[in-house]
């Protein structure tokens, strides 16, 4: 992207977006705007500098840890640079909504987000400043929120189809409890930091941690090398024990774990059942405290043992007082060999043990059904149509849906390039056609203008999409290379051949096919 003149580095994880990049970003945004509008979402803009108060109410001021850019104003009040906007929008909507009559509501924005990433890398793929589209939905019931979720998924598929880069939707796990759902949208790419596992038989796709997390325990036990911890564990605001499976920040499915445990008579896992008030938190990121653990599955007694240092002594005491101890070691549970089968297929009697194939992938979008995770602590409530008791207020059912727009731009390039440079899908190419006149000769200059007019008259879609590389002080060869590097879908050369025969040399970037056509034939290419 730097060589093609799309971006320039400002500092670690921070980039200036140059005109060509901005044109592509704009196109991605227009596609998103269209689909958001189609599902009745309205666009707004929330402040990026956020007061700490709501973040403290939801517990994320602590749990966000060092990824949060924190700052103080001259009076010493605490703020952060928004890494995401759940708190802000929930507070806003909470103030505006009083009754079920004002719901449902869908609001989204496109703007900058800030995360002090541990390892900013690959330019826009993991920046410390990045552009995100974030949609938040507000419904009166879980069922309505689920319907909204399904509708947004369709809108997301439309967005990704229009952009035209092959994508994979990674399902967190099917049969989730409490209506909690989460999907990730990925582009497959070698540089991707995520691992997506797909089954060639049934099409099941999941993020690595989740795929393994959904396997029956027998399949997970083993001495596999654990790249990342798959289980996390924490105490919620109301002091409930939470055991959750790491999957890009979200809790998987503890109930499935329990079912699998009893099926396989892994008594020690019963600890989960024994703690009566276990609560599945919707969003792992928002648990106050968490510790990486994995389970050891063959203990006769239940023992809870924390393999990592505790962050807080009180929590340790609380866990000890539960007298349920599980020994946990990284890797005990997690077998990363492809020898593991597809969890969906392994449940059906027809076919089983279909291996999951791993692919590196880039997470470009993430959807999540939030429930009342934010509306409860921030008191975003409404008066229901049929209250159970006088003056009853219910928390709004929410969903949140992100697309990393600047990451998407870089990810499109990562999934579409060759040794000559970028190959833009025409949907988001900075310009669709680049005309290169080989000289200042009046005949060529006139032909350039004619070609430009012809192209923009062929279809309104080419309006504003034709660029003339008039840097005739640079050699034709240089400019051809440059055009291939930037990756315009079509390059048209007006040179010697045109002067001799009136024919234009047209290069298709994707196939590198060269067409030799006269003016009249050009429209056939675009119609
Ligand atoms: P990752 O797992 O890559 O760190 P995330 O799961 O933390 O991403 P979300 O909180 O789900 O990210 O944010 C929604 C979207 O924002 C992501 O799907 C991704 O496309 C984008 N995004 C997140 N972090 C970054 C970043 N540092 N730079 C660019 N885009 C990002
Ligand atoms: Mg992250
Ligand atoms: Mg993630
Ligand atoms: Mg995510």
Coordinates of C-alpha atoms and ligand atoms in Angstrom, one line a residue:
X1 CA 0.0 0.0 0.0
X2 CA 2.9 2.3 0.6
X3 CA 4.5 1.5 -2.7
X4 CA 1.3 2.0 -4.5
X5 CA 0.9 5.4 -2.9
X6 CA -2.2 4.6 -0.8
X7 CA -0.9 5.3 2.7
X8 CA 2.1 6.7 4.6
X9 CA 3.1 5.8 8.0
X10 CA 2.7 8.5 10.6
X11 CA 3.9 6.5 13.7
X12 CA 3.5 3.0 15.0
X13 CA 0.1 1.7 13.9
X14 CA -0.9 5.1 12.6
X15 CA -1.3 6.0 9.0
X16 CA -2.2 8.9 6.7
X17 CA -4.7 7.8 4.1
X18 CA -3.7 9.3 0.7
X19 CA -6.2 10.2 -2.0
X20 CA -6.3 6.8 -3.8
X21 CA -6.9 5.0 -0.6
X22 CA -9.6 7.4 0.4
X23 CA -11.4 6.9 -2.9
X24 CA -11.5 3.1 -2.2
X25 CA -12.5 3.6 1.4
X26 CA -15.3 5.9 0.2
X27 CA -16.6 3.2 -2.1
X28 CA -16.6 0.6 0.7
X29 CA -18.5 3.1 2.9
X30 CA -21.1 3.7 0.2
X31 CA -21.7 0.0 -0.2
X32 CA -22.1 -0.3 3.6
X33 CA -24.3 2.9 3.7
X34 CA -26.6 1.4 1.1
X35 CA -27.1 -1.9 2.9
X36 CA -27.5 -0.2 6.3
X37 CA -30.2 2.1 5.0
X38 CA -31.9 -0.9 3.4
X39 CA -32.4 -2.4 6.9
X40 CA -33.6 0.9 8.3
X41 CA -30.4 1.8 10.1
X42 CA -29.8 5.5 10.5
X43 CA -26.4 7.1 10.5
X44 CA -25.0 9.2 13.3
X45 CA -21.7 10.2 14.7
X46 CA -20.6 9.7 18.3
X47 CA -17.8 11.4 20.1
X48 CA -14.4 9.7 19.9
X49 CA -13.2 11.2 23.2
X50 CA -15.3 9.4 25.8
X51 CA -15.7 10.0 29.5
X52 CA -14.7 7.2 31.7
X53 CA -17.9 7.2 33.7
X54 CA -20.0 4.8 31.6
X55 CA -17.0 2.6 31.0
X56 CA -16.7 2.2 34.8
X57 CA -20.4 1.4 35.1
X58 CA -20.0 -1.6 32.7
X59 CA -16.7 -2.7 34.1
X60 CA -14.8 -2.2 30.9
X61 CA -12.7 0.6 32.2
X62 CA -10.8 -2.1 34.1
X63 CA -11.2 -5.1 31.8
X64 CA -10.1 -3.2 28.6
X65 CA -6.7 -3.1 30.2
X66 CA -3.8 -1.6 28.3
X67 CA -5.6 -1.7 25.0
X68 CA -7.5 1.4 26.0
X69 CA -5.9 4.8 25.3
X70 CA -6.6 6.7 28.5
X71 CA -6.2 10.4 29.1
X72 CA -7.1 13.1 31.5
X73 CA -8.4 16.6 31.0
X74 CA -7.0 19.7 32.7
X75 CA -9.3 19.1 35.7
X76 CA -8.0 15.5 36.1
X77 CA -11.2 13.9 34.8
X78 CA -10.6 10.6 33.0
X79 CA -11.3 9.9 29.4
X80 CA -10.5 7.3 26.8
X81 CA -10.3 7.3 23.0
X82 CA -13.1 5.1 21.8
X83 CA -12.0 1.6 20.9
X84 CA -15.7 0.8 20.3
X85 CA -19.0 2.6 21.3
X86 CA -21.3 0.3 23.2
X87 CA -21.3 2.4 26.3
X88 CA -21.7 5.7 24.5
X89 CA -24.6 4.6 22.3
X90 CA -26.4 2.7 25.1
X91 CA -26.3 5.8 27.3
X92 CA -27.5 8.0 24.4
X93 CA -30.4 5.7 23.5
X94 CA -31.2 5.1 27.1
X95 CA -31.8 8.8 27.6
X96 CA -34.0 9.0 24.5
X97 CA -36.1 5.9 24.8
X98 CA -38.9 5.6 27.4
X99 CA -41.5 3.3 25.8
X100 CA -41.7 0.2 23.6
X101 CA -43.4 2.6 21.1
X102 CA -40.0 4.1 20.3
X103 CA -38.5 0.7 19.4
X104 CA -37.0 -0.9 17.4
X105 CA -34.1 1.3 16.6
X106 CA -31.0 0.8 14.5
X107 CA -28.1 3.3 14.5
X108 CA -24.7 3.1 13.0
X109 CA -21.7 5.2 12.4
X110 CA -18.5 5.1 10.4
X111 CA -15.6 6.6 12.2
X112 CA -12.2 6.2 13.8
X113 CA -11.5 3.9 16.6
X114 CA -8.4 3.7 18.8
X115 CA -6.8 0.6 20.4
X116 CA -3.3 0.5 21.8
X117 CA -2.6 -2.8 20.1
X118 CA 0.2 -4.9 21.6
X119 CA 1.5 -5.6 18.1
X120 CA 0.3 -3.1 15.5
X121 CA 1.3 -4.8 12.2
X122 CA 0.7 -5.1 8.5
X123 CA -0.2 -1.5 8.1
X124 CA -3.9 -1.0 8.1
X125 CA -4.6 -4.6 9.0
X126 CA -3.9 -3.9 12.7
X127 CA -3.6 -0.2 13.3
X128 CA -3.8 1.6 16.6
X129 CA -6.1 4.0 14.8
X130 CA -8.6 2.5 12.4
X131 CA -11.9 3.1 10.7
X132 CA -14.9 1.0 11.8
X133 CA -18.5 0.8 10.8
X134 CA -20.4 0.0 14.0
X135 CA -24.1 -0.7 14.0
X136 CA -26.1 -1.0 17.2
X137 CA -29.6 -2.4 17.4
X138 CA -32.3 -1.9 20.0
X139 CA -35.3 -4.2 20.4
X140 CA -38.0 -4.9 22.9
X141 CA -37.6 -8.7 23.2
X142 CA -35.0 -11.4 22.7
X143 CA -37.0 -12.8 19.8
X144 CA -37.1 -9.4 18.1
X145 CA -33.4 -8.9 18.7
X146 CA -32.7 -12.3 17.1
X147 CA -34.8 -11.4 14.1
X148 CA -32.8 -8.2 13.8
X149 CA -29.6 -10.2 14.1
X150 CA -30.6 -12.4 11.2
X151 CA -31.6 -9.4 9.1
X152 CA -28.2 -7.7 9.7
X153 CA -26.4 -11.0 8.8
X154 CA -28.2 -10.8 5.4
X155 CA -27.2 -7.2 5.0
X156 CA -23.6 -8.2 5.8
X157 CA -23.6 -10.9 3.2
X158 CA -24.9 -8.3 0.7
X159 CA -22.0 -6.0 1.6
X160 CA -19.4 -8.7 1.3
X161 CA -20.9 -10.0 -2.0
X162 CA -20.9 -6.5 -3.5
X163 CA -17.3 -6.0 -2.5
X164 CA -16.6 -9.2 -4.4
X165 CA -13.8 -10.7 -2.4
X166 CA -14.5 -14.4 -1.4
X167 CA -15.3 -14.5 2.3
X168 CA -16.0 -17.0 5.1
X169 CA -18.5 -16.6 7.8
X170 CA -17.2 -18.3 10.9
X171 CA -20.0 -19.4 13.2
X172 CA -19.1 -19.2 16.9
X173 CA -21.1 -22.3 17.6
X174 CA -24.6 -23.5 16.8
X175 CA -27.1 -24.2 19.5
X176 CA -26.0 -21.4 21.7
X177 CA -27.7 -20.7 25.0
X178 CA -29.7 -17.6 25.8
X179 CA -30.0 -16.6 22.2
X180 CA -26.4 -15.5 22.3
X181 CA -24.9 -15.5 18.8
X182 CA -21.8 -14.3 17.2
X183 CA -20.3 -14.5 13.8
X184 CA -17.1 -13.3 12.2
X185 CA -16.6 -12.4 8.6
X186 CA -13.2 -13.4 7.3
X187 CA -11.1 -13.0 4.2
X188 CA -8.7 -16.0 3.7
X189 CA -5.1 -14.8 3.6
X190 CA -1.7 -16.1 4.5
X191 CA -1.0 -13.0 6.6
X192 CA -4.2 -13.4 8.6
X193 CA -3.7 -13.7 12.3
X194 CA -6.8 -15.8 12.8
X195 CA -7.2 -19.5 12.0
X196 CA -10.5 -20.5 10.4
X197 CA -11.4 -24.2 10.3
X198 CA -13.8 -25.4 7.7
X199 CA -15.4 -28.7 7.0
X200 CA -15.4 -29.8 3.4
X201 CA -18.4 -32.0 4.0
X202 CA -21.0 -29.7 5.7
X203 CA -19.5 -26.3 5.2
X204 CA -19.2 -25.7 9.0
X205 CA -16.7 -22.8 9.6
X206 CA -15.4 -21.6 12.9
X207 CA -12.7 -19.6 14.4
X208 CA -10.0 -21.9 15.7
X209 CA -10.7 -21.5 19.4
X210 CA -14.4 -21.9 18.9
X211 CA -14.1 -25.0 16.6
X212 CA -12.1 -26.7 19.3
X213 CA -14.3 -25.4 22.0
X214 CA -17.3 -26.9 20.4
X215 CA -15.8 -30.4 20.0
X216 CA -16.8 -33.1 22.4
X217 CA -14.3 -33.2 25.2
X218 CA -13.0 -36.6 24.2
X219 CA -11.8 -35.0 21.0
X220 CA -10.2 -32.1 22.7
X221 CA -8.3 -34.1 25.2
X222 CA -4.8 -34.7 24.1
X223 CA -1.3 -33.3 24.2
X224 CA -1.7 -30.9 21.3
X225 CA 0.4 -27.9 21.3
X226 CA -1.7 -25.0 22.4
X227 CA -0.9 -21.8 20.6
X228 CA -3.4 -19.8 22.6
X229 CA -5.3 -20.6 25.8
X230 CA -8.8 -21.6 24.9
X231 CA -10.4 -21.2 28.2
X232 CA -10.8 -18.2 30.3
X233 CA -12.3 -17.7 33.6
X234 CA -13.5 -14.8 35.5
X235 CA -15.8 -13.2 38.0
X236 CA -18.6 -11.0 36.8
X237 CA -19.6 -7.8 38.5
X238 CA -22.0 -9.6 40.7
X239 CA -19.4 -12.1 41.8
X240 CA -20.5 -15.0 39.8
X241 CA -18.0 -17.5 38.5
X242 CA -17.6 -17.5 34.8
X243 CA -15.8 -20.1 32.7
X244 CA -15.6 -19.2 29.2
X245 CA -13.9 -20.2 26.0
X246 CA -11.7 -17.7 24.4
X247 CA -12.8 -17.0 20.9
X248 CA -11.8 -13.7 19.6
X249 CA -13.0 -12.2 22.8
X250 CA -16.4 -13.9 23.1
X251 CA -17.7 -16.5 25.4
X252 CA -18.6 -19.8 23.8
X253 CA -20.9 -22.2 25.2
X254 CA -20.5 -23.5 28.7
X255 CA -23.7 -25.5 28.5
X256 CA -22.3 -27.5 25.7
X257 CA -19.3 -28.1 27.7
X258 CA -21.4 -29.4 30.5
X259 CA -23.4 -31.6 28.2
X260 CA -20.2 -33.0 26.7
X261 CA -18.7 -33.5 30.2
X262 CA -21.6 -35.5 31.5
X263 CA -21.8 -37.5 28.3
X264 CA -18.2 -38.4 28.6
X265 CA -18.4 -38.8 32.4
X266 CA -15.7 -36.3 33.0
X267 CA -16.9 -35.8 36.5
X268 CA -14.5 -33.0 37.2
X269 CA -16.2 -30.8 34.7
X270 CA -19.4 -31.1 36.9
X271 CA -17.9 -28.2 38.8
X272 CA -19.6 -26.0 36.3
X273 CA -22.9 -27.5 37.3
X274 CA -22.2 -27.3 41.0
X275 CA -21.7 -23.6 41.0
X276 CA -25.3 -22.8 41.0
X277 CA -25.2 -19.3 39.9
X278 CA -22.9 -19.6 37.0
X279 CA -23.6 -16.9 34.6
X280 CA -22.7 -16.8 31.0
X281 CA -21.5 -13.4 30.1
X282 CA -22.2 -12.3 26.7
X283 CA -19.0 -10.6 26.0
X284 CA -15.9 -11.9 27.4
X285 CA -14.1 -8.6 27.0
X286 CA -16.4 -7.2 29.6
X287 CA -15.7 -9.5 32.4
X288 CA -13.9 -7.6 35.1
X289 CA -11.1 -10.1 35.7
X290 CA -10.0 -13.1 33.8
X291 CA -7.3 -15.6 33.9
X292 CA -6.1 -18.1 31.3
X293 CA -6.8 -21.6 32.2
X294 CA -7.4 -25.0 30.6
X295 CA -8.9 -28.1 32.1
X296 CA -7.3 -31.3 33.1
X297 CA -9.9 -33.9 32.4
X298 CA -8.9 -36.9 34.4
X299 CA -9.0 -35.8 38.0
X300 CA -11.2 -37.8 40.4
X301 CA -11.8 -34.7 42.5
X302 CA -12.8 -31.4 41.5
X303 CA -10.2 -28.9 42.1
X304 CA -9.9 -25.4 40.8
X305 CA -6.4 -24.4 40.3
X306 CA -5.3 -21.2 38.6
X307 CA -2.4 -21.8 36.4
X308 CA -1.7 -18.1 36.1
X309 CA -1.0 -15.6 38.7
X310 CA -4.2 -14.0 40.1
X311 CA -4.8 -10.5 39.4
X312 CA -6.8 -10.0 42.5
X313 CA -6.5 -11.7 45.8
X314 CA -10.2 -11.3 46.6
X315 CA -11.1 -13.3 43.6
X316 CA -8.8 -16.0 44.6
X317 CA -10.5 -16.2 48.0
X318 CA -13.8 -16.3 46.4
X319 CA -12.9 -19.1 44.1
X320 CA -11.3 -21.1 47.0
X321 CA -14.4 -20.6 49.0
X322 CA -16.3 -22.4 46.3
X323 CA -14.2 -25.5 47.1
X324 CA -14.3 -26.6 43.6
X325 CA -11.0 -26.8 42.1
X326 CA -10.1 -27.8 38.6
X327 CA -6.5 -28.3 37.6
X328 CA -5.9 -26.5 34.4
X329 CA -2.9 -26.6 32.1
X330 CA -2.5 -25.0 28.8
X331 CA -2.7 -27.6 26.1
X332 CA -4.3 -30.4 28.1
X333 CA -7.5 -29.8 26.3
X334 CA -6.6 -28.4 23.0
X335 CA -5.4 -30.5 20.2
X336 CA -4.4 -28.4 17.2
X337 CA -3.6 -31.4 14.9
X338 CA -6.1 -31.4 11.9
X339 CA -6.8 -34.9 13.0
X340 CA -9.8 -33.3 14.8
X341 CA -13.1 -33.8 13.2
X342 CA -15.9 -31.5 12.3
X343 CA -18.2 -31.1 15.3
X344 CA -21.3 -31.0 13.2
X345 CA -20.5 -34.1 11.2
X346 CA -19.3 -35.9 14.3
X347 CA -22.8 -35.5 15.8
X348 CA -24.6 -37.0 12.8
X349 CA -24.6 -40.7 12.4
X350 CA -24.2 -40.5 8.7
X351 CA -20.7 -39.2 8.5
X352 CA -18.2 -38.5 11.2
X353 CA -14.7 -37.5 11.7
X354 CA -14.5 -35.2 8.7
X355 CA -11.3 -33.4 9.2
X356 CA -11.4 -29.6 9.6
X357 CA -9.1 -27.8 7.3
X358 CA -7.4 -24.7 8.7
X359 CA -6.9 -21.5 6.8
X360 CA -5.2 -18.3 7.9
X361 CA -7.8 -15.6 7.8
X362 CA -8.3 -11.9 8.5
X363 CA -11.3 -10.9 10.6
X364 CA -13.0 -8.1 8.8
X365 CA -16.4 -8.1 10.4
X366 CA -18.0 -9.2 13.7
X367 CA -21.6 -9.5 14.7
X368 CA -22.9 -10.1 18.1
X369 CA -26.1 -10.4 19.9
X370 CA -25.6 -8.5 23.2
X371 CA -28.7 -9.1 25.1
X372 CA -28.9 -6.7 28.0
X373 CA -25.1 -6.7 28.7
X374 CA -25.0 -2.9 28.4
X375 CA -28.6 -1.8 28.8
X376 CA -28.7 -3.3 32.3
X377 CA -25.7 -1.5 33.9
X378 CA -26.4 1.7 32.0
X379 CA -30.2 1.5 32.7
X380 CA -31.3 1.8 29.1
X381 CA -34.8 0.7 29.7
X382 CA -38.3 1.0 28.3
X383 CA -41.9 0.6 29.4
X384 CA -43.2 -2.6 27.8
X385 CA -46.5 -2.9 26.0
X386 CA -47.7 -5.5 28.4
X387 CA -46.1 -4.9 31.8
X388 CA -46.2 -7.7 34.4
X389 CA -46.4 -5.1 37.2
X390 CA -47.0 -1.4 37.6
X391 CA -44.3 0.8 36.4
X392 CA -42.3 -2.0 35.1
X393 CA -39.2 -1.1 33.0
X394 CA -37.3 -3.6 30.9
X395 CA -33.7 -3.3 29.6
X396 CA -33.4 -2.9 25.9
X397 CA -32.2 -6.0 23.9
X398 CA -29.2 -5.0 22.0
X399 CA -26.9 -6.2 19.2
X400 CA -23.7 -4.8 17.9
X401 CA -22.1 -5.3 14.5
X402 CA -18.7 -4.1 13.4
X403 CA -16.9 -3.9 10.1
X404 CA -13.2 -2.9 10.1
X405 CA -13.3 -0.7 7.1
X406 CA -9.6 0.3 6.9
X407 CA -8.7 -3.3 7.7
X408 CA -11.0 -4.4 5.0
X409 CA -9.2 -2.2 2.5
X410 CA -5.8 -3.8 3.4
X411 CA -7.4 -7.3 3.5
X412 CA -8.9 -6.9 0.0
X413 CA -5.4 -6.2 -1.2
X414 CA -4.0 -9.1 0.7
X415 CA -6.5 -11.4 -0.9
X416 CA -6.1 -10.0 -4.4
X417 CA -2.7 -9.2 -5.8
X418 CA 0.1 -10.7 -8.0
X419 CA 3.8 -10.0 -8.5
X420 CA 2.9 -6.8 -10.4
X421 CA 0.8 -5.3 -7.7
X422 CA -2.8 -4.9 -6.5
X423 CA -5.7 -6.4 -8.4
X424 CA -8.7 -4.3 -7.3
X425 CA -12.2 -5.7 -7.5
X426 CA -13.9 -3.1 -9.7
X427 CA -16.4 -2.4 -6.9
X428 CA -13.8 -0.6 -4.8
X429 CA -11.0 0.2 -7.2
X430 CA -9.8 3.8 -6.6
X431 CA -10.5 4.4 -10.4
X432 CA -11.8 1.8 -12.7
X433 CA -9.9 2.9 -15.8
X434 CA -6.5 4.5 -16.3
X435 CA -5.8 6.1 -19.7
X436 CA -2.1 6.5 -20.5
X437 CA -1.3 8.7 -23.4
X438 CA 2.2 8.1 -24.5
X439 CA 3.1 11.6 -25.5
X440 CA 2.0 15.2 -25.6
X441 CA 1.4 15.0 -29.4
X442 CA -1.8 16.9 -30.2
X443 CA -3.3 13.9 -32.0
X444 CA -2.8 11.7 -28.9
X445 CA -4.0 14.5 -26.6
X446 CA -7.2 14.8 -28.6
X447 CA -7.7 11.1 -28.7
X448 CA -7.2 11.0 -24.9
X449 CA -10.0 13.5 -24.4
X450 CA -12.3 11.6 -26.9
X451 CA -11.6 8.3 -25.1
X452 CA -12.3 9.9 -21.7
X453 CA -15.6 11.4 -23.0
X454 CA -16.5 8.1 -24.7
X455 CA -16.0 6.1 -21.5
X456 CA -17.9 8.5 -19.3
X457 CA -20.8 8.5 -21.8
X458 CA -21.0 4.7 -22.0
X459 CA -22.3 4.2 -18.5
X460 CA -23.0 6.4 -15.6
X461 CA -21.0 3.9 -13.6
X462 CA -17.8 5.1 -15.2
X463 CA -18.5 8.7 -14.3
X464 CA -15.7 10.0 -12.2
X465 CA -14.0 6.6 -12.6
X466 CA -11.6 7.4 -15.4
X467 CA -8.2 8.7 -14.6
X468 CA -5.7 10.1 -17.1
X469 CA -2.1 9.5 -16.3
X470 CA -0.8 12.6 -18.0
X471 CA 2.7 12.5 -16.5
X472 CA 4.1 12.4 -20.0
X473 CA 7.5 13.4 -18.6
X474 CA 7.7 9.8 -17.3
X475 CA 8.2 7.0 -19.7
X476 CA 5.3 4.9 -21.0
X477 CA 6.9 1.8 -19.5
X478 CA 7.1 3.4 -16.1
X479 CA 3.5 4.5 -16.1
X480 CA 2.3 1.1 -17.2
X481 CA 4.2 -0.5 -14.3
X482 CA 2.7 2.1 -12.0
X483 CA -0.8 1.5 -13.2
X484 CA -0.4 -2.3 -12.7
X485 CA 1.1 -1.6 -9.2
X486 CA -1.9 0.5 -8.2
X487 CA -4.1 -2.1 -9.8
X488 CA -6.8 -0.2 -11.8
X489 CA -9.0 -2.9 -13.4
X490 CA -8.5 -1.4 -16.9
X491 CA -5.6 0.4 -18.4
X492 CA -5.9 2.0 -21.9
X493 CA -2.8 3.0 -23.8
X494 CA -2.9 5.6 -26.6
X495 CA 0.4 5.3 -28.4
X496 CA 2.1 4.4 -31.5
X497 CA -0.5 1.8 -32.4
X498 CA -3.2 4.4 -32.1
X499 CA -1.4 6.8 -34.5
X500 CA -0.8 4.0 -37.0
X501 CA -4.2 2.2 -36.9
X502 CA -6.5 4.1 -34.6
X503 CA -6.7 1.2 -32.2
X504 CA -6.4 1.4 -28.5
X505 CA -4.4 -1.1 -26.4
X506 CA -6.6 -2.2 -23.5
X507 CA -5.1 -4.2 -20.6
X508 CA -7.3 -6.1 -18.2
X509 CA -5.5 -6.1 -14.9
X510 CA -7.0 -9.3 -13.4
X511 CA -6.2 -11.5 -16.4
X512 CA -3.4 -9.4 -17.9
X513 CA -5.1 -10.0 -21.2
X514 CA -4.4 -7.3 -23.8
X515 CA -7.2 -6.3 -26.2
X516 CA -6.6 -4.3 -29.4
X517 CA -9.8 -2.5 -30.2
X518 CA -11.0 0.6 -32.1
X519 CA -13.1 3.2 -30.4
X520 CA -16.4 1.7 -31.5
X521 CA -15.7 -1.6 -29.9
X522 CA -14.7 -0.1 -26.5
X523 CA -18.3 0.1 -25.2
X524 CA -18.7 -3.6 -25.7
X525 CA -16.2 -4.2 -22.9
X526 CA -18.3 -2.2 -20.4
X527 CA -21.8 -3.0 -21.4
Ligands
LIG1 P1 -8.9 -8.7 16.4 O1 -9.3 -10.1 16.8 O2 -8.3 -8.8 15.0 O3 -8.0 -8.0 17.4 P2 -11.3 -7.7 17.4 O4 -12.0 -9.0 17.5 O5 -10.6 -7.2 18.6 O6 -10.2 -7.9 16.2 P3 -13.7 -6.3 17.2 O7 -13.8 -5.7 18.5 O8 -14.6 -7.5 16.8 O9 -12.2 -6.6 16.8 O10 -14.0 -5.1 16.2 C1 -14.8 -5.1 15.0 C2 -13.9 -5.1 13.8 O11 -12.9 -4.0 13.8 C3 -13.0 -6.3 13.6 O12 -13.7 -7.3 13.0 C4 -11.9 -5.8 12.7 O13 -12.3 -5.8 11.3 C5 -11.8 -4.3 13.1 N1 -10.6 -4.1 13.9 C6 -10.4 -4.5 15.2 N2 -9.2 -4.1 15.6 C7 -8.6 -3.5 14.6 C8 -7.3 -2.9 14.4 N3 -6.4 -2.8 15.4 N4 -7.0 -2.4 13.2 C9 -7.9 -2.4 12.2 N5 -9.1 -3.0 12.3 C10 -9.5 -3.5 13.5
LIG2 MG1 -8.6 -7.1 19.1
LIG3 MG1 -11.1 -11.0 16.9
LIG4 MG1 -13.9 -9.4 16.8

